[in-house]
Amino acid sequence: MEQSKDPLHGKRLDTILEELVEYYNGFEKLGEQINIKCFTDNPSISSLKFLRKTDWARAKVESLYLFVLRQKKKDQTRNKN
């Protein structure tokens, strides 16, 4: 059976959001990366409702997540050397 090479394959939006919040140490820093009102004004995991309904916002979150995955991979490579 072939596995998908898409890093978003099988990833739930809530998991992606939780990982981004953790990576950026909270919604405040995440809101600096993606200027979406649900991150900058009274943010919470309940932002999922907005992200699920709003394609452009979800696309920004997914794009940032892919960027973070690449950064983590670079950091791991640097730490090995």
PDB file of N, CA and C in Angstrom:
ATOM      1  N   MET A   1       0.836  -1.181   0.000  1.00  0.00           N
ATOM      2  CA  MET A   1       0.000   0.000   0.000  1.00  0.00           C
ATOM      3  C   MET A   1       0.886   1.252   0.000  1.00  0.00           C
ATOM      4  N   GLU A   2       0.601   2.204  -0.887  1.00  0.00           N
ATOM      5  CA  GLU A   2       1.382   3.431  -0.960  1.00  0.00           C
ATOM      6  C   GLU A   2       0.907   4.443   0.065  1.00  0.00           C
ATOM      7  N   GLN A   3       1.886   5.122   0.669  1.00  0.00           N
ATOM      8  CA  GLN A   3       1.554   6.198   1.588  1.00  0.00           C
ATOM      9  C   GLN A   3       1.598   7.519   0.841  1.00  0.00           C
ATOM     10  N   SER A   4       0.735   8.422   1.220  1.00  0.00           N
ATOM     11  CA  SER A   4       0.714   9.740   0.601  1.00  0.00           C
ATOM     12  C   SER A   4       1.960  10.518   1.019  1.00  0.00           C
ATOM     13  N   LYS A   5       2.528  11.253   0.072  1.00  0.00           N
ATOM     14  CA  LYS A   5       3.677  12.103   0.378  1.00  0.00           C
ATOM     15  C   LYS A   5       3.243  13.484   0.831  1.00  0.00           C
ATOM     16  N   ASP A   6       1.954  13.732   0.810  1.00  0.00           N
ATOM     17  CA  ASP A   6       1.404  15.011   1.257  1.00  0.00           C
ATOM     18  C   ASP A   6       1.439  15.062   2.782  1.00  0.00           C
ATOM     19  N   PRO A   7       2.214  15.990   3.361  1.00  0.00           N
ATOM     20  CA  PRO A   7       2.306  16.057   4.824  1.00  0.00           C
ATOM     21  C   PRO A   7       0.982  16.429   5.503  1.00  0.00           C
ATOM     22  N   LEU A   8       0.034  16.940   4.738  1.00  0.00           N
ATOM     23  CA  LEU A   8      -1.273  17.285   5.304  1.00  0.00           C
ATOM     24  C   LEU A   8      -2.232  16.098   5.276  1.00  0.00           C
ATOM     25  N   HIS A   9      -1.871  15.054   4.536  1.00  0.00           N
ATOM     26  CA  HIS A   9      -2.744  13.888   4.411  1.00  0.00           C
ATOM     27  C   HIS A   9      -2.979  13.252   5.778  1.00  0.00           C
ATOM     28  N   GLY A  10      -4.235  13.151   6.152  1.00  0.00           N
ATOM     29  CA  GLY A  10      -4.588  12.521   7.423  1.00  0.00           C
ATOM     30  C   GLY A  10      -4.447  13.416   8.635  1.00  0.00           C
ATOM     31  N   LYS A  11      -3.998  14.647   8.432  1.00  0.00           N
ATOM     32  CA  LYS A  11      -3.838  15.577   9.552  1.00  0.00           C
ATOM     33  C   LYS A  11      -5.146  16.315   9.786  1.00  0.00           C
ATOM     34  N   ARG A  12      -5.599  16.289  11.004  1.00  0.00           N
ATOM     35  CA  ARG A  12      -6.813  17.017  11.360  1.00  0.00           C
ATOM     36  C   ARG A  12      -6.474  18.484  11.588  1.00  0.00           C
ATOM     37  N   LEU A  13      -7.408  19.355  11.257  1.00  0.00           N
ATOM     38  CA  LEU A  13      -7.193  20.788  11.414  1.00  0.00           C
ATOM     39  C   LEU A  13      -6.913  21.156  12.874  1.00  0.00           C
ATOM     40  N   ASP A  14      -7.596  20.513  13.808  1.00  0.00           N
ATOM     41  CA  ASP A  14      -7.348  20.834  15.219  1.00  0.00           C
ATOM     42  C   ASP A  14      -5.923  20.457  15.630  1.00  0.00           C
ATOM     43  N   THR A  15      -5.408  19.363  15.098  1.00  0.00           N
ATOM     44  CA  THR A  15      -4.039  18.954  15.402  1.00  0.00           C
ATOM     45  C   THR A  15      -3.044  19.946  14.815  1.00  0.00           C
ATOM     46  N   ILE A  16      -3.285  20.374  13.590  1.00  0.00           N
ATOM     47  CA  ILE A  16      -2.423  21.366  12.942  1.00  0.00           C
ATOM     48  C   ILE A  16      -2.401  22.643  13.770  1.00  0.00           C
ATOM     49  N   LEU A  17      -3.574  23.113  14.175  1.00  0.00           N
ATOM     50  CA  LEU A  17      -3.658  24.347  14.947  1.00  0.00           C
ATOM     51  C   LEU A  17      -2.945  24.207  16.293  1.00  0.00           C
ATOM     52  N   GLU A  18      -3.134  23.099  16.963  1.00  0.00           N
ATOM     53  CA  GLU A  18      -2.462  22.876  18.246  1.00  0.00           C
ATOM     54  C   GLU A  18      -0.945  22.867  18.080  1.00  0.00           C
ATOM     55  N   GLU A  19      -0.459  22.238  17.025  1.00  0.00           N
ATOM     56  CA  GLU A  19       0.982  22.199  16.783  1.00  0.00           C
ATOM     57  C   GLU A  19       1.530  23.590  16.481  1.00  0.00           C
ATOM     58  N   LEU A  20       0.785  24.395  15.723  1.00  0.00           N
ATOM     59  CA  LEU A  20       1.228  25.756  15.428  1.00  0.00           C
ATOM     60  C   LEU A  20       1.241  26.614  16.691  1.00  0.00           C
ATOM     61  N   VAL A  21       0.216  26.486  17.507  1.00  0.00           N
ATOM     62  CA  VAL A  21       0.157  27.250  18.756  1.00  0.00           C
ATOM     63  C   VAL A  21       1.340  26.875  19.642  1.00  0.00           C
ATOM     64  N   GLU A  22       1.651  25.594  19.696  1.00  0.00           N
ATOM     65  CA  GLU A  22       2.790  25.140  20.500  1.00  0.00           C
ATOM     66  C   GLU A  22       4.100  25.663  19.924  1.00  0.00           C
ATOM     67  N   TYR A  23       4.265  25.568  18.608  1.00  0.00           N
ATOM     68  CA  TYR A  23       5.501  25.997  17.954  1.00  0.00           C
ATOM     69  C   TYR A  23       5.750  27.488  18.178  1.00  0.00           C
ATOM     70  N   TYR A  24       4.687  28.283  18.091  1.00  0.00           N
ATOM     71  CA  TYR A  24       4.824  29.734  18.247  1.00  0.00           C
ATOM     72  C   TYR A  24       4.590  30.199  19.681  1.00  0.00           C
ATOM     73  N   ASN A  25       4.470  29.276  20.603  1.00  0.00           N
ATOM     74  CA  ASN A  25       4.293  29.601  22.031  1.00  0.00           C
ATOM     75  C   ASN A  25       3.065  30.459  22.289  1.00  0.00           C
ATOM     76  N   GLY A  26       1.972  30.118  21.658  1.00  0.00           N
ATOM     77  CA  GLY A  26       0.711  30.790  21.923  1.00  0.00           C
ATOM     78  C   GLY A  26       0.109  31.466  20.714  1.00  0.00           C
ATOM     79  N   PHE A  27      -1.139  31.858  20.899  1.00  0.00           N
ATOM     80  CA  PHE A  27      -1.883  32.490  19.811  1.00  0.00           C
ATOM     81  C   PHE A  27      -1.344  33.871  19.455  1.00  0.00           C
ATOM     82  N   GLU A  28      -0.754  34.581  20.429  1.00  0.00           N
ATOM     83  CA  GLU A  28      -0.263  35.929  20.151  1.00  0.00           C
ATOM     84  C   GLU A  28       0.795  35.901  19.049  1.00  0.00           C
ATOM     85  N   LYS A  29       1.765  35.018  19.183  1.00  0.00           N
ATOM     86  CA  LYS A  29       2.823  34.904  18.164  1.00  0.00           C
ATOM     87  C   LYS A  29       2.280  34.293  16.874  1.00  0.00           C
ATOM     88  N   LEU A  30       1.348  33.366  16.995  1.00  0.00           N
ATOM     89  CA  LEU A  30       0.728  32.795  15.800  1.00  0.00           C
ATOM     90  C   LEU A  30      -0.024  33.890  15.046  1.00  0.00           C
ATOM     91  N   GLY A  31      -0.702  34.764  15.769  1.00  0.00           N
ATOM     92  CA  GLY A  31      -1.416  35.882  15.159  1.00  0.00           C
ATOM     93  C   GLY A  31      -0.489  36.858  14.460  1.00  0.00           C
ATOM     94  N   GLU A  32       0.768  36.920  14.900  1.00  0.00           N
ATOM     95  CA  GLU A  32       1.756  37.756  14.205  1.00  0.00           C
ATOM     96  C   GLU A  32       2.153  37.132  12.871  1.00  0.00           C
ATOM     97  N   GLN A  33       2.111  35.811  12.811  1.00  0.00           N
ATOM     98  CA  GLN A  33       2.455  35.106  11.576  1.00  0.00           C
ATOM     99  C   GLN A  33       1.307  35.109  10.577  1.00  0.00           C
ATOM    100  N   ILE A  34       0.092  34.936  11.080  1.00  0.00           N
ATOM    101  CA  ILE A  34      -1.111  34.933  10.250  1.00  0.00           C
ATOM    102  C   ILE A  34      -2.076  35.928  10.871  1.00  0.00           C
ATOM    103  N   ASN A  35      -2.276  37.043  10.210  1.00  0.00           N
ATOM    104  CA  ASN A  35      -3.136  38.088  10.752  1.00  0.00           C
ATOM    105  C   ASN A  35      -4.605  37.762  10.462  1.00  0.00           C
ATOM    106  N   ILE A  36      -5.137  36.881  11.289  1.00  0.00           N
ATOM    107  CA  ILE A  36      -6.543  36.499  11.202  1.00  0.00           C
ATOM    108  C   ILE A  36      -7.176  36.885  12.527  1.00  0.00           C
ATOM    109  N   LYS A  37      -8.294  37.556  12.468  1.00  0.00           N
ATOM    110  CA  LYS A  37      -8.936  38.086  13.672  1.00  0.00           C
ATOM    111  C   LYS A  37      -9.156  37.022  14.748  1.00  0.00           C
ATOM    112  N   CYS A  38      -9.488  35.799  14.347  1.00  0.00           N
ATOM    113  CA  CYS A  38      -9.733  34.759  15.355  1.00  0.00           C
ATOM    114  C   CYS A  38      -8.458  34.370  16.096  1.00  0.00           C
ATOM    115  N   PHE A  39      -7.284  34.796  15.610  1.00  0.00           N
ATOM    116  CA  PHE A  39      -6.028  34.568  16.325  1.00  0.00           C
ATOM    117  C   PHE A  39      -5.605  35.787  17.130  1.00  0.00           C
ATOM    118  N   THR A  40      -6.020  36.964  16.698  1.00  0.00           N
ATOM    119  CA  THR A  40      -5.550  38.188  17.346  1.00  0.00           C
ATOM    120  C   THR A  40      -6.536  38.751  18.364  1.00  0.00           C
ATOM    121  N   ASP A  41      -7.824  38.476  18.214  1.00  0.00           N
ATOM    122  CA  ASP A  41      -8.847  38.977  19.140  1.00  0.00           C
ATOM    123  C   ASP A  41      -9.538  37.803  19.821  1.00  0.00           C
ATOM    124  N   ASN A  42      -9.252  37.622  21.105  1.00  0.00           N
ATOM    125  CA  ASN A  42      -9.868  36.549  21.893  1.00  0.00           C
ATOM    126  C   ASN A  42      -9.680  35.168  21.247  1.00  0.00           C
ATOM    127  N   PRO A  43      -8.424  34.794  20.993  1.00  0.00           N
ATOM    128  CA  PRO A  43      -8.160  33.534  20.299  1.00  0.00           C
ATOM    129  C   PRO A  43      -8.375  32.314  21.185  1.00  0.00           C
ATOM    130  N   SER A  44      -8.694  31.208  20.533  1.00  0.00           N
ATOM    131  CA  SER A  44      -8.810  29.927  21.225  1.00  0.00           C
ATOM    132  C   SER A  44      -8.895  28.832  20.179  1.00  0.00           C
ATOM    133  N   ILE A  45      -8.882  27.617  20.640  1.00  0.00           N
ATOM    134  CA  ILE A  45      -9.022  26.485  19.721  1.00  0.00           C
ATOM    135  C   ILE A  45     -10.391  26.531  19.042  1.00  0.00           C
ATOM    136  N   SER A  46     -11.337  27.284  19.609  1.00  0.00           N
ATOM    137  CA  SER A  46     -12.645  27.426  18.961  1.00  0.00           C
ATOM    138  C   SER A  46     -12.533  28.187  17.637  1.00  0.00           C
ATOM    139  N   SER A  47     -11.353  28.690  17.338  1.00  0.00           N
ATOM    140  CA  SER A  47     -11.101  29.308  16.036  1.00  0.00           C
ATOM    141  C   SER A  47     -11.305  28.299  14.914  1.00  0.00           C
ATOM    142  N   LEU A  48     -11.329  27.028  15.267  1.00  0.00           N
ATOM    143  CA  LEU A  48     -11.532  25.975  14.274  1.00  0.00           C
ATOM    144  C   LEU A  48     -12.812  26.162  13.478  1.00  0.00           C
ATOM    145  N   LYS A  49     -13.857  26.602  14.131  1.00  0.00           N
ATOM    146  CA  LYS A  49     -15.140  26.796  13.452  1.00  0.00           C
ATOM    147  C   LYS A  49     -14.972  27.769  12.286  1.00  0.00           C
ATOM    148  N   PHE A  50     -14.290  28.865  12.540  1.00  0.00           N
ATOM    149  CA  PHE A  50     -14.038  29.857  11.502  1.00  0.00           C
ATOM    150  C   PHE A  50     -13.158  29.266  10.394  1.00  0.00           C
ATOM    151  N   LEU A  51     -12.092  28.568  10.796  1.00  0.00           N
ATOM    152  CA  LEU A  51     -11.170  28.012   9.808  1.00  0.00           C
ATOM    153  C   LEU A  51     -11.828  26.962   8.928  1.00  0.00           C
ATOM    154  N   ARG A  52     -12.738  26.198   9.503  1.00  0.00           N
ATOM    155  CA  ARG A  52     -13.413  25.171   8.715  1.00  0.00           C
ATOM    156  C   ARG A  52     -14.346  25.777   7.670  1.00  0.00           C
ATOM    157  N   LYS A  53     -14.897  26.945   7.968  1.00  0.00           N
ATOM    158  CA  LYS A  53     -15.845  27.586   7.053  1.00  0.00           C
ATOM    159  C   LYS A  53     -15.161  28.492   6.032  1.00  0.00           C
ATOM    160  N   THR A  54     -13.929  28.903   6.312  1.00  0.00           N
ATOM    161  CA  THR A  54     -13.279  29.944   5.521  1.00  0.00           C
ATOM    162  C   THR A  54     -12.051  29.384   4.804  1.00  0.00           C
ATOM    163  N   ASP A  55     -12.212  29.118   3.524  1.00  0.00           N
ATOM    164  CA  ASP A  55     -11.153  28.451   2.755  1.00  0.00           C
ATOM    165  C   ASP A  55      -9.833  29.218   2.756  1.00  0.00           C
ATOM    166  N   TRP A  56      -9.881  30.557   2.575  1.00  0.00           N
ATOM    167  CA  TRP A  56      -8.641  31.315   2.496  1.00  0.00           C
ATOM    168  C   TRP A  56      -7.879  31.274   3.826  1.00  0.00           C
ATOM    169  N   ALA A  57      -8.609  31.296   4.936  1.00  0.00           N
ATOM    170  CA  ALA A  57      -7.959  31.254   6.254  1.00  0.00           C
ATOM    171  C   ALA A  57      -7.349  29.877   6.493  1.00  0.00           C
ATOM    172  N   ARG A  58      -8.080  28.854   6.138  1.00  0.00           N
ATOM    173  CA  ARG A  58      -7.555  27.489   6.295  1.00  0.00           C
ATOM    174  C   ARG A  58      -6.311  27.303   5.431  1.00  0.00           C
ATOM    175  N   ALA A  59      -6.336  27.831   4.229  1.00  0.00           N
ATOM    176  CA  ALA A  59      -5.177  27.719   3.334  1.00  0.00           C
ATOM    177  C   ALA A  59      -3.953  28.395   3.947  1.00  0.00           C
ATOM    178  N   LYS A  60      -4.142  29.536   4.591  1.00  0.00           N
ATOM    179  CA  LYS A  60      -3.025  30.229   5.247  1.00  0.00           C
ATOM    180  C   LYS A  60      -2.468  29.392   6.394  1.00  0.00           C
ATOM    181  N   VAL A  61      -3.351  28.794   7.179  1.00  0.00           N
ATOM    182  CA  VAL A  61      -2.923  27.953   8.300  1.00  0.00           C
ATOM    183  C   VAL A  61      -2.161  26.738   7.777  1.00  0.00           C
ATOM    184  N   GLU A  62      -2.684  26.096   6.763  1.00  0.00           N
ATOM    185  CA  GLU A  62      -2.020  24.917   6.199  1.00  0.00           C
ATOM    186  C   GLU A  62      -0.671  25.284   5.592  1.00  0.00           C
ATOM    187  N   SER A  63      -0.598  26.429   4.936  1.00  0.00           N
ATOM    188  CA  SER A  63       0.658  26.883   4.349  1.00  0.00           C
ATOM    189  C   SER A  63       1.706  27.147   5.438  1.00  0.00           C
ATOM    190  N   LEU A  64       1.300  27.799   6.504  1.00  0.00           N
ATOM    191  CA  LEU A  64       2.218  28.054   7.609  1.00  0.00           C
ATOM    192  C   LEU A  64       2.660  26.748   8.249  1.00  0.00           C
ATOM    193  N   TYR A  65       1.760  25.804   8.366  1.00  0.00           N
ATOM    194  CA  TYR A  65       2.095  24.507   8.940  1.00  0.00           C
ATOM    195  C   TYR A  65       3.164  23.810   8.097  1.00  0.00           C
ATOM    196  N   LEU A  66       3.021  23.851   6.782  1.00  0.00           N
ATOM    197  CA  LEU A  66       4.015  23.248   5.900  1.00  0.00           C
ATOM    198  C   LEU A  66       5.369  23.942   6.058  1.00  0.00           C
ATOM    199  N   PHE A  67       5.350  25.255   6.212  1.00  0.00           N
ATOM    200  CA  PHE A  67       6.575  26.014   6.448  1.00  0.00           C
ATOM    201  C   PHE A  67       7.233  25.571   7.753  1.00  0.00           C
ATOM    202  N   VAL A  68       6.435  25.426   8.804  1.00  0.00           N
ATOM    203  CA  VAL A  68       6.952  25.010  10.111  1.00  0.00           C
ATOM    204  C   VAL A  68       7.555  23.606  10.014  1.00  0.00           C
ATOM    205  N   LEU A  69       6.902  22.709   9.291  1.00  0.00           N
ATOM    206  CA  LEU A  69       7.455  21.365   9.119  1.00  0.00           C
ATOM    207  C   LEU A  69       8.829  21.422   8.450  1.00  0.00           C
ATOM    208  N   ARG A  70       8.962  22.281   7.430  1.00  0.00           N
ATOM    209  CA  ARG A  70      10.260  22.425   6.752  1.00  0.00           C
ATOM    210  C   ARG A  70      11.302  22.996   7.707  1.00  0.00           C
ATOM    211  N   GLN A  71      10.904  23.970   8.526  1.00  0.00           N
ATOM    212  CA  GLN A  71      11.829  24.566   9.494  1.00  0.00           C
ATOM    213  C   GLN A  71      12.294  23.528  10.512  1.00  0.00           C
ATOM    214  N   LYS A  72      11.355  22.722  11.010  1.00  0.00           N
ATOM    215  CA  LYS A  72      11.709  21.688  11.987  1.00  0.00           C
ATOM    216  C   LYS A  72      12.689  20.691  11.377  1.00  0.00           C
ATOM    217  N   LYS A  73      12.470  20.339  10.112  1.00  0.00           N
ATOM    218  CA  LYS A  73      13.352  19.390   9.433  1.00  0.00           C
ATOM    219  C   LYS A  73      14.748  19.988   9.279  1.00  0.00           C
ATOM    220  N   LYS A  74      14.833  21.281   8.908  1.00  0.00           N
ATOM    221  CA  LYS A  74      16.123  21.959   8.792  1.00  0.00           C
ATOM    222  C   LYS A  74      16.830  21.987  10.138  1.00  0.00           C
ATOM    223  N   ASP A  75      16.086  22.295  11.190  1.00  0.00           N
ATOM    224  CA  ASP A  75      16.669  22.356  12.528  1.00  0.00           C
ATOM    225  C   ASP A  75      17.220  21.003  12.952  1.00  0.00           C
ATOM    226  N   GLN A  76      16.488  19.939  12.654  1.00  0.00           N
ATOM    227  CA  GLN A  76      16.954  18.593  12.991  1.00  0.00           C
ATOM    228  C   GLN A  76      18.227  18.251  12.220  1.00  0.00           C
ATOM    229  N   THR A  77      18.292  18.651  10.954  1.00  0.00           N
ATOM    230  CA  THR A  77      19.466  18.392  10.135  1.00  0.00           C
ATOM    231  C   THR A  77      20.670  19.139  10.700  1.00  0.00           C
ATOM    232  N   ARG A  78      20.476  20.387  11.086  1.00  0.00           N
ATOM    233  CA  ARG A  78      21.564  21.182  11.666  1.00  0.00           C
ATOM    234  C   ARG A  78      22.052  20.586  12.973  1.00  0.00           C
ATOM    235  N   ASN A  79      21.131  20.112  13.793  1.00  0.00           N
ATOM    236  CA  ASN A  79      21.487  19.558  15.097  1.00  0.00           C
ATOM    237  C   ASN A  79      22.259  18.251  14.986  1.00  0.00           C
ATOM    238  N   LYS A  80      22.056  17.518  13.876  1.00  0.00           N
ATOM    239  CA  LYS A  80      22.776  16.261  13.674  1.00  0.00           C
ATOM    240  C   LYS A  80      24.236  16.513  13.319  1.00  0.00           C
ATOM    241  N   ASN A  81      24.502  17.669  12.684  1.00  0.00           N
ATOM    242  CA  ASN A  81      25.879  17.974  12.228  1.00  0.00           C
ATOM    243  C   ASN A  81      26.693  18.619  13.280  1.00  0.00           C
TER     244      ASN A  81
END
